[in-house]
Amino acid sequence: SIKLGKDFRFGFSIVGVQHEMGLPGSEFVSDWVLWLHDQENIVSGLVSGDFPENGPGYWHLYRQDHDIAERLGMDAMWITIEWARIFPRPTTDVVVPIDRDSEGIKGVYIDVEHIEKLRSYADRDALRRYREIIEDWKSRGGMVIVNLFHWSLPIWLHDPIKVRKLGVDRAPAGWVDEKTVVEYTKFVAFIAHELGDVVDMWYTMNEPNVIASLGYIQIQSGFPPGYLDIDCYKRVVKHLAEAHARGYEAVKLFSKKPIGIVESIASWIPLREGDREAAEKGFRYNLWPIEVAVNGYLDDVYRDDLKGHLDWIGLNYYTRNVVVSDPRSLQGFRILPGYGYGCTPRGISIDGRPCSDFGWEIYPEGIYDVLKRLWDRYRLPIYVTENGIADAVDALRPHFIVSHLYQIHRARSEGVDVRGYFHWNLIDNLEWAQGYRMRFGLVHVDFETKKRYLRPSALLFREIASGKEIPDEFMHMVYPPRYRV
Ligand SMILES: OC[C@@H]1[C@@H](O)[C@H](O)[C@@H](O)c2[nH]c(CCc3ccccc3)c[n+]21
């Protein structure tokens, strides 16, 4: 059997907008909640018309989901603290000293007086519920990673509909506005102070690269604010890089636990030999949130105040990108449809590989490639913070899970320090602009009754997670086959 080691963690993940709402009294408002309710977004098809308030109801049903997670052999969770819940009203009146110059925000100086002032703005019930949720999972022996930001901003910081209609200069502009860096730093300092005693590890944010590229370049993705503007894209990238560094410093004031960052990193594959350089360029570009936090380089601009701010890396891996060199494009490469993220839902890629309900090609060897590249470059501990497949009938998921865990084992056996695997996802949840039709759960959710049902993959996962090994009887599912019969 393929042993993953007794310390290797198997976990699940929770994101406010995607998991928490569903039963009355769990509602909150954020930029994403506004965005998903916008009538023009719905009639244009930019978003599905599904609403977060009809979700799986984790805010009330968390003990039940923790029971299931424990039963499936899981011993870790990462959970997002929803900023919009904690601070539904502006915190801008709590003024903190900042250090800024022409390059950007170099320092945000927070002390306990500021924390005390922030406390009077905070929703104490929300904070208490997050503590209850975390303590419930810890009471079962589970490890807890807190994710401090997963795309969703308070509406007093970002009104995506007004931005799209009036422009970034006449609406709360979110990450385009440098003040969001300061407000974010105050928020994370407050959470570190209030919850630091029950948190084992932190990460500052999920997928800054996705926030910037899908909000301001690939606006057909249905991500807020759908505002096509390259200059805004660049400002958002810079502000997210600064937010991570300032947030890292702020958490360190109140917690000694390791602080990471999470990015979705694809395996970048050249179509032909001549496209190798283009693939390398794409991969290096994909790395920018990690590169800037470790080495201080952002778009080849060196920022001494951004380097040395990372204790661990979270990898979200789903599939690959196949690229060709393209001098006319913005970045010198073009990602080809028919491979990776660009396939036909439930179809077959050009390479003959099965694809998910989302049209994402199954490419397990890519997670090995990425893990090796990350370890060779950064030598930091890595957790696979997301890996999964939209597969409502659970036809591909068993092979998907076994094949990716096999590739993770390969990386570990070559010295890569991968410490855990968080499957996306434990339960079906709101897939952002796509709504509830994309079902990523090991566990099926009936969104009418909120009842949970185990897919066959849940039982396969339990076999692997409880023994921390892939049994020999599962090895026929490793794809591509590791041996030729
Ligand atoms: O799409 C599945 C999950 C989302 O539900 C998570 O919230 C998000 O962290 C996440 N990232 C990725 C990979 C990058 C990506 C993001 C958005 C759309 C397509 C691909 C896949 N997922």
Coordinates of C-alpha atoms and ligand atoms in Angstrom, one line a residue:
S1 CA 0.0 0.0 0.0
I2 CA 1.0 3.6 -0.5
K3 CA 1.6 5.0 3.0
L4 CA 1.2 8.8 3.5
G5 CA 2.5 8.8 7.1
K6 CA 0.6 9.1 10.5
D7 CA 1.2 12.9 10.5
F8 CA -0.2 13.6 7.1
R9 CA -3.5 15.5 7.5
F10 CA -6.8 14.9 5.6
G11 CA -9.1 17.8 5.8
F12 CA -12.2 19.7 4.6
S13 CA -12.8 23.4 3.9
I14 CA -15.4 26.1 4.6
V15 CA -16.1 29.4 2.8
G16 CA -18.7 31.8 4.2
V17 CA -20.5 32.7 0.9
Q18 CA -20.4 29.1 -0.3
H19 CA -21.2 27.1 2.8
E20 CA -22.7 29.1 5.7
M21 CA -26.1 30.4 4.7
G22 CA -29.2 28.2 4.2
L23 CA -31.2 28.4 7.4
P24 CA -32.9 31.6 8.6
G25 CA -30.7 33.8 10.7
S26 CA -27.4 33.0 8.9
E27 CA -27.6 35.7 6.3
F28 CA -24.9 38.4 5.7
V29 CA -24.3 40.9 3.0
S30 CA -21.0 41.2 1.1
D31 CA -19.9 42.3 -2.4
W32 CA -20.4 38.7 -3.7
V33 CA -23.9 38.5 -2.2
L34 CA -24.9 41.8 -3.9
W35 CA -23.3 40.5 -7.1
L36 CA -25.2 37.2 -7.1
H37 CA -28.5 39.0 -6.5
D38 CA -28.0 41.6 -9.3
Q39 CA -30.9 41.3 -11.8
E40 CA -28.7 42.4 -14.8
N41 CA -26.1 39.8 -13.9
I42 CA -28.8 37.1 -13.7
V43 CA -30.7 38.1 -16.9
S44 CA -27.5 38.3 -18.9
G45 CA -26.4 34.8 -17.7
L46 CA -23.3 36.2 -16.1
V47 CA -24.4 34.5 -12.8
S48 CA -26.6 31.5 -12.3
G49 CA -29.5 33.1 -10.3
D50 CA -28.8 30.8 -7.4
F51 CA -28.6 32.6 -4.1
P52 CA -26.2 32.0 -1.1
E53 CA -29.1 32.2 1.4
N54 CA -30.3 28.8 -0.1
G55 CA -27.0 27.1 0.7
P56 CA -26.1 24.1 2.7
G57 CA -26.5 26.0 6.1
Y58 CA -23.2 25.2 7.7
W59 CA -23.7 28.2 10.1
H60 CA -26.4 26.1 11.9
L61 CA -25.5 22.6 10.8
Y62 CA -21.7 22.6 11.5
R63 CA -21.9 20.0 14.2
Q64 CA -23.5 17.6 11.8
D65 CA -20.9 18.3 9.1
H66 CA -18.1 17.9 11.7
D67 CA -19.7 14.5 12.6
I68 CA -19.5 13.4 8.9
A69 CA -16.0 14.8 8.5
E70 CA -14.8 12.9 11.6
R71 CA -16.6 9.7 10.3
L72 CA -14.7 10.1 7.0
G73 CA -11.4 10.0 8.8
M74 CA -10.7 13.8 8.5
D75 CA -8.5 15.4 11.2
A76 CA -8.1 19.0 9.8
M77 CA -10.2 21.9 8.5
W78 CA -9.5 25.2 7.0
I79 CA -12.3 27.8 7.7
T80 CA -12.7 31.3 6.4
I81 CA -13.6 34.1 8.8
E82 CA -16.0 36.2 6.8
W83 CA -14.9 39.9 7.1
A84 CA -18.4 41.1 6.2
R85 CA -19.9 39.2 9.2
I86 CA -17.3 40.5 11.7
F87 CA -17.4 44.2 10.5
P88 CA -20.7 44.9 8.7
R89 CA -20.1 48.6 9.3
P90 CA -17.1 50.7 8.3
T91 CA -14.0 50.5 10.5
T92 CA -12.4 53.5 8.8
D93 CA -13.0 55.7 11.9
V94 CA -10.5 53.7 13.8
V95 CA -7.4 55.6 12.5
V96 CA -4.1 53.8 12.6
P97 CA -0.6 55.2 11.7
I98 CA 0.5 54.1 8.2
D99 CA 3.8 54.5 6.3
R100 CA 3.3 55.0 2.6
D101 CA 5.4 56.4 -0.2
S102 CA 5.2 56.6 -4.0
E103 CA 5.6 52.8 -4.3
G104 CA 2.7 52.0 -1.9
I105 CA 1.8 51.1 1.7
K106 CA 5.0 50.1 3.6
G107 CA 3.6 49.9 7.1
V108 CA 0.3 49.7 9.0
Y109 CA 1.0 50.1 12.8
I110 CA -1.6 48.5 15.0
D111 CA -1.6 48.2 18.8
V112 CA -4.0 46.9 21.4
E113 CA -5.8 50.3 21.8
H114 CA -6.8 50.0 18.1
I115 CA -8.0 46.4 18.8
E116 CA -10.1 47.7 21.7
K117 CA -11.6 50.4 19.5
L118 CA -12.3 47.9 16.7
R119 CA -14.1 45.7 19.2
S120 CA -16.9 48.2 19.5
Y121 CA -17.5 48.0 15.7
A122 CA -17.5 44.2 15.6
D123 CA -20.4 41.8 15.5
R124 CA -19.8 39.9 18.8
D125 CA -22.3 37.1 18.0
A126 CA -20.5 36.3 14.7
L127 CA -17.2 36.2 16.5
R128 CA -18.6 33.9 19.2
R129 CA -20.1 31.6 16.6
Y130 CA -16.8 31.2 14.8
R131 CA -15.1 30.4 18.1
E132 CA -17.8 27.8 18.8
I133 CA -17.3 26.2 15.4
I134 CA -13.5 26.1 15.8
E135 CA -13.7 24.7 19.4
D136 CA -16.2 22.1 18.3
W137 CA -13.7 20.8 15.6
K138 CA -10.8 21.0 18.0
S139 CA -12.8 19.1 20.7
R140 CA -12.7 16.2 18.2
G141 CA -8.9 16.3 17.9
G142 CA -9.0 18.3 14.7
M143 CA -6.4 20.8 13.5
V144 CA -7.7 24.2 12.5
I145 CA -6.3 26.5 9.8
V146 CA -8.0 29.9 9.5
N147 CA -8.3 31.5 6.1
L148 CA -8.5 35.3 6.6
F149 CA -9.9 36.2 3.2
H150 CA -11.7 34.3 0.5
W151 CA -12.8 36.9 -2.1
S152 CA -15.8 38.4 -0.2
L153 CA -15.5 42.0 0.8
P154 CA -17.8 44.1 3.1
I155 CA -20.1 46.3 0.9
W156 CA -18.8 49.5 2.6
L157 CA -15.5 48.7 0.9
H158 CA -16.7 47.3 -2.4
D159 CA -20.0 47.8 -4.3
P160 CA -19.3 45.9 -7.5
I161 CA -22.5 47.0 -9.2
K162 CA -21.8 50.7 -8.7
V163 CA -18.2 50.2 -9.8
R164 CA -19.4 48.6 -13.0
K165 CA -22.0 51.4 -13.6
L166 CA -20.2 54.5 -12.2
G167 CA -16.5 53.5 -12.4
V168 CA -13.8 53.0 -9.7
D169 CA -13.6 56.7 -8.9
R170 CA -17.3 57.1 -7.9
A171 CA -18.0 53.9 -6.0
P172 CA -16.5 51.9 -3.1
A173 CA -13.8 50.2 -5.3
G174 CA -12.5 47.3 -3.1
W175 CA -8.9 46.2 -3.9
V176 CA -8.5 49.0 -6.5
D177 CA -8.5 51.4 -3.6
E178 CA -5.3 51.4 -1.4
K179 CA -7.4 52.0 1.7
T180 CA -8.6 48.4 1.5
V181 CA -5.1 47.4 2.4
V182 CA -5.3 49.3 5.6
E183 CA -8.8 48.1 6.5
Y184 CA -7.8 44.5 5.8
T185 CA -4.7 44.8 8.1
K186 CA -7.0 46.1 10.9
F187 CA -9.4 43.2 10.3
V188 CA -6.7 40.5 10.4
A189 CA -5.0 42.0 13.5
F190 CA -8.4 41.9 15.2
I191 CA -9.0 38.3 14.3
A192 CA -5.5 37.2 15.4
H193 CA -6.1 39.0 18.7
E194 CA -9.6 37.5 19.2
L195 CA -9.1 33.9 17.9
G196 CA -5.4 33.4 18.0
D197 CA -5.7 31.1 21.1
V198 CA -7.7 28.5 19.1
V199 CA -6.0 28.7 15.7
D200 CA -3.2 26.3 14.7
M201 CA -2.2 27.9 11.4
W202 CA -3.2 30.9 9.3
Y203 CA -3.3 32.0 5.8
T204 CA -3.9 35.6 4.7
M205 CA -6.0 35.1 1.5
N206 CA -7.2 32.7 -1.2
E207 CA -6.0 33.0 -4.7
P208 CA -5.1 36.7 -5.1
N209 CA -4.2 35.9 -8.8
V210 CA -7.8 34.8 -9.4
I211 CA -9.3 37.9 -7.7
A212 CA -7.3 40.2 -9.9
S213 CA -7.5 38.3 -13.2
L214 CA -11.2 37.3 -13.1
G215 CA -12.5 40.6 -11.7
Y216 CA -10.7 43.0 -14.1
I217 CA -9.5 41.0 -17.2
Q218 CA -11.5 37.7 -17.7
I219 CA -14.7 39.5 -16.9
Q220 CA -16.8 36.8 -18.7
S221 CA -16.0 34.6 -15.7
G222 CA -18.8 36.3 -13.8
F223 CA -16.5 37.6 -11.0
P224 CA -17.2 41.0 -9.4
P225 CA -16.9 43.8 -10.4
G226 CA -16.6 42.7 -14.1
Y227 CA -14.7 45.9 -14.8
L228 CA -12.3 45.4 -17.8
D229 CA -9.4 47.6 -17.0
I230 CA -5.7 46.6 -17.1
D231 CA -4.5 49.5 -14.9
C232 CA -7.1 48.5 -12.2
Y233 CA -5.9 44.9 -12.6
K234 CA -2.3 46.0 -11.8
R235 CA -3.4 48.1 -8.9
V236 CA -5.4 45.2 -7.4
V237 CA -2.3 42.9 -7.8
K238 CA -0.1 45.4 -6.0
H239 CA -2.7 46.0 -3.2
L240 CA -3.2 42.3 -2.6
A241 CA 0.6 41.8 -2.4
E242 CA 0.8 44.6 0.1
A243 CA -2.2 43.3 2.0
H244 CA -0.6 40.0 2.4
A245 CA 2.7 41.5 3.8
R246 CA 1.0 44.0 6.1
G247 CA -1.5 41.3 7.2
Y248 CA 1.4 38.9 7.9
E249 CA 3.0 41.5 10.1
A250 CA -0.3 42.2 11.9
V251 CA -1.0 38.6 12.7
K252 CA 2.5 38.1 14.0
L253 CA 1.8 40.8 16.6
F254 CA -0.8 38.5 18.3
S255 CA 0.0 35.0 17.2
K256 CA 3.1 32.9 16.9
K257 CA 1.5 30.4 14.5
P258 CA 2.7 30.0 10.9
I259 CA 1.2 32.2 8.2
G260 CA 0.8 31.1 4.6
I261 CA -0.8 32.1 1.4
V262 CA -2.9 30.0 -1.0
E263 CA -2.9 30.1 -4.8
S264 CA -4.3 27.9 -7.5
I265 CA -1.3 26.9 -9.5
A266 CA -1.8 24.9 -12.7
S267 CA 0.7 22.6 -14.4
W268 CA 1.8 24.6 -17.5
I269 CA 2.4 22.3 -20.5
P270 CA 3.8 23.5 -23.9
L271 CA 1.8 22.3 -26.9
R272 CA 5.1 21.9 -28.9
E273 CA 8.8 22.1 -28.1
G274 CA 8.8 25.6 -29.4
D275 CA 6.3 26.6 -26.7
R276 CA 8.4 25.7 -23.8
E277 CA 9.4 29.2 -23.0
A278 CA 5.8 30.3 -23.1
A279 CA 4.8 27.6 -20.7
E280 CA 7.6 28.6 -18.3
K281 CA 6.5 32.3 -18.6
G282 CA 2.9 31.2 -17.7
F283 CA 4.0 29.1 -14.7
R284 CA 6.3 31.9 -13.4
Y285 CA 3.4 34.3 -13.8
N286 CA 1.0 32.0 -11.9
L287 CA 3.5 32.1 -9.0
W288 CA 3.4 35.8 -8.4
P289 CA 1.7 35.8 -4.9
I290 CA 4.3 33.3 -3.6
E291 CA 7.2 34.9 -5.4
V292 CA 6.5 38.4 -4.0
A293 CA 5.9 37.1 -0.4
V294 CA 9.2 35.1 -0.4
N295 CA 11.6 37.1 -2.6
G296 CA 9.9 40.5 -2.8
Y297 CA 9.6 40.6 -6.6
L298 CA 6.4 41.8 -8.2
D299 CA 6.5 42.1 -12.0
D300 CA 10.3 42.2 -11.7
V301 CA 10.0 45.3 -9.4
Y302 CA 11.8 44.5 -6.1
R303 CA 10.0 45.7 -2.9
D304 CA 12.1 45.1 0.3
D305 CA 9.0 45.6 2.4
L306 CA 7.3 42.6 0.7
K307 CA 10.0 39.9 0.9
G308 CA 10.4 37.4 3.7
H309 CA 6.6 37.2 4.6
L310 CA 5.8 33.5 4.2
D311 CA 5.9 30.5 6.5
W312 CA 4.1 27.9 4.3
I313 CA 2.4 27.5 0.9
G314 CA -1.2 26.4 0.2
L315 CA -1.6 24.8 -3.3
N316 CA -5.0 24.6 -4.9
Y317 CA -4.6 22.2 -7.8
Y318 CA -7.3 21.2 -10.3
T319 CA -5.8 20.7 -13.7
R320 CA -3.3 22.0 -16.2
N321 CA -2.9 24.8 -18.8
V322 CA -1.6 23.8 -22.3
V323 CA -0.1 26.9 -23.9
V324 CA 1.4 28.1 -27.2
S325 CA 3.7 31.1 -27.7
D326 CA 1.8 34.1 -28.9
P327 CA 3.7 37.4 -29.3
R328 CA 0.5 39.4 -29.9
S329 CA -1.0 38.5 -26.5
L330 CA -0.5 40.6 -23.3
Q331 CA 1.8 38.1 -21.6
G332 CA 3.4 36.3 -24.6
F333 CA 1.4 33.1 -24.3
R334 CA -2.1 31.8 -25.1
I335 CA -3.9 29.1 -23.1
L336 CA -5.5 26.6 -25.5
P337 CA -9.1 25.4 -25.2
G338 CA -9.7 21.7 -25.3
Y339 CA -7.2 21.0 -22.5
G340 CA -7.1 21.8 -18.8
Y341 CA -9.8 24.3 -17.6
G342 CA -11.1 24.8 -21.2
C343 CA -12.8 21.5 -22.0
T344 CA -16.4 20.5 -22.7
P345 CA -18.4 19.7 -19.6
R346 CA -18.4 15.9 -19.1
G347 CA -16.5 15.6 -22.3
I348 CA -13.1 14.3 -23.4
S349 CA -10.0 16.5 -23.8
I350 CA -8.0 16.7 -27.0
D351 CA -5.6 14.5 -25.2
G352 CA -8.4 11.9 -24.7
R353 CA -8.7 12.5 -20.9
P354 CA -12.1 12.6 -19.1
C355 CA -13.4 16.0 -18.0
S356 CA -15.6 17.2 -15.1
D357 CA -19.1 18.7 -15.1
F358 CA -17.2 22.0 -15.1
G359 CA -15.2 21.0 -18.3
W360 CA -11.9 20.6 -16.4
E361 CA -9.6 17.9 -17.7
I362 CA -8.3 15.3 -15.2
Y363 CA -4.5 15.7 -15.2
P364 CA -3.2 14.1 -11.9
E365 CA 0.5 14.1 -12.9
G366 CA 0.3 17.9 -12.9
I367 CA 0.0 18.1 -9.1
Y368 CA 3.4 16.2 -8.9
D369 CA 4.9 18.7 -11.3
V370 CA 3.7 21.7 -9.3
L371 CA 4.7 20.3 -5.9
K372 CA 8.2 19.5 -7.2
R373 CA 8.6 23.0 -8.7
L374 CA 7.3 24.7 -5.5
W375 CA 9.6 22.7 -3.3
D376 CA 12.7 23.2 -5.6
R377 CA 12.1 26.9 -5.6
Y378 CA 10.9 27.8 -2.1
R379 CA 11.7 24.9 0.3
L380 CA 8.6 25.8 2.4
P381 CA 6.1 23.4 3.9
I382 CA 3.1 22.8 1.5
Y383 CA -0.5 21.8 2.1
V384 CA -2.8 20.9 -0.8
T385 CA -5.5 23.3 0.4
E386 CA -7.9 22.4 -2.5
N387 CA -8.1 19.5 -4.9
G388 CA -11.4 18.1 -6.2
I389 CA -13.8 17.7 -9.1
A390 CA -17.3 18.8 -10.1
D391 CA -18.9 15.4 -10.6
A392 CA -22.6 15.2 -9.6
V393 CA -22.9 11.4 -10.3
D394 CA -19.6 10.6 -8.7
A395 CA -18.4 8.8 -11.8
L396 CA -14.9 10.2 -12.0
R397 CA -14.2 11.3 -8.4
P398 CA -12.9 7.9 -7.1
H399 CA -10.2 7.8 -9.8
F400 CA -9.6 11.5 -9.3
I401 CA -8.9 11.2 -5.6
V402 CA -6.7 8.0 -5.8
S403 CA -4.7 9.4 -8.7
H404 CA -3.9 12.7 -7.2
L405 CA -3.1 11.2 -3.8
Y406 CA -0.7 8.8 -5.6
Q407 CA 1.0 11.8 -7.3
I408 CA 1.3 13.6 -3.9
H409 CA 2.9 10.4 -2.5
R410 CA 5.4 10.4 -5.4
A411 CA 6.3 14.0 -4.6
R412 CA 6.7 13.2 -0.9
S413 CA 8.8 10.1 -1.6
E414 CA 11.2 12.5 -3.5
G415 CA 11.5 14.8 -0.4
V416 CA 8.8 17.3 -1.0
D417 CA 7.4 18.4 2.4
V418 CA 3.7 18.1 1.7
R419 CA 1.8 17.9 5.0
G420 CA -1.8 17.5 4.2
Y421 CA -4.7 17.2 1.7
F422 CA -7.9 19.2 1.9
H423 CA -10.4 17.7 -0.6
W424 CA -12.6 20.3 -2.3
N425 CA -15.1 19.7 -1.0
L426 CA -16.7 17.8 1.9
I427 CA -20.2 18.9 0.9
D428 CA -21.9 20.4 -2.2
N429 CA -21.9 24.2 -1.9
L430 CA -22.4 27.4 -3.9
E431 CA -19.9 27.5 -6.8
W432 CA -19.8 31.3 -7.1
A433 CA -21.2 32.5 -10.5
Q434 CA -22.1 28.9 -11.5
G435 CA -24.4 28.4 -8.5
Y436 CA -25.4 25.0 -7.1
R437 CA -25.2 23.0 -10.3
M438 CA -21.5 22.4 -9.9
R439 CA -21.4 19.7 -7.2
F440 CA -17.9 19.1 -5.7
G441 CA -19.0 17.3 -2.6
L442 CA -17.9 13.9 -1.3
V443 CA -21.3 14.4 0.3
H444 CA -24.4 15.3 -1.7
V445 CA -26.6 18.0 -0.3
D446 CA -30.3 18.3 -1.0
F447 CA -30.6 22.1 -0.9
E448 CA -34.4 21.9 -0.2
T449 CA -34.2 19.7 2.9
K450 CA -30.5 20.4 3.7
K451 CA -30.1 16.7 4.2
R452 CA -26.7 15.2 3.5
Y453 CA -26.1 12.0 1.5
L454 CA -22.8 10.1 1.2
R455 CA -21.5 9.7 -2.4
P456 CA -19.5 6.4 -2.9
S457 CA -16.3 8.6 -3.0
A458 CA -17.0 9.5 0.7
L459 CA -16.5 5.8 1.6
L460 CA -13.4 5.6 -0.6
F461 CA -12.1 8.7 1.1
R462 CA -12.8 7.2 4.5
E463 CA -10.8 4.1 3.7
I464 CA -7.8 6.2 2.7
A465 CA -8.0 9.0 5.3
S466 CA -8.6 6.7 8.3
G467 CA -5.6 4.5 7.4
K468 CA -3.5 7.4 6.0
E469 CA -2.7 5.1 3.1
I470 CA -4.0 4.1 -0.4
P471 CA -4.8 0.4 0.0
D472 CA -3.5 -2.0 -2.7
E473 CA -7.1 -2.8 -3.6
F474 CA -7.5 0.8 -4.9
M475 CA -4.3 0.9 -7.0
H476 CA -6.2 -0.1 -10.2
M477 CA -7.8 3.4 -10.0
V478 CA -4.4 5.3 -10.4
Y479 CA -4.6 7.2 -13.7
P480 CA -2.4 7.4 -15.8
P481 CA -1.5 3.8 -14.9
R482 CA 1.7 3.5 -13.0
Y483 CA 2.4 0.2 -14.6
R484 CA 1.7 -1.4 -17.9
V485 CA -0.2 -4.6 -17.6
Ligands
LIG1 O1 -14.1 26.0 -8.4 C1 -13.9 25.2 -7.2 C2 -13.2 26.0 -6.2 C3 -14.0 27.2 -5.6 O2 -15.2 26.7 -5.1 C4 -13.1 27.8 -4.5 O3 -13.9 28.7 -3.7 C5 -11.9 28.4 -5.0 O4 -10.9 28.6 -4.0 C6 -11.4 27.6 -6.2 N1 -10.2 27.9 -6.9 C7 -10.2 27.0 -8.0 C8 -9.1 27.0 -9.0 C9 -9.0 28.3 -9.7 C10 -10.3 28.8 -10.3 C11 -11.0 29.7 -9.6 C12 -12.3 30.2 -10.1 C13 -12.8 29.7 -11.3 C14 -12.1 28.7 -11.9 C15 -10.8 28.2 -11.4 C16 -11.2 26.2 -7.8 N2 -11.9 26.6 -6.7

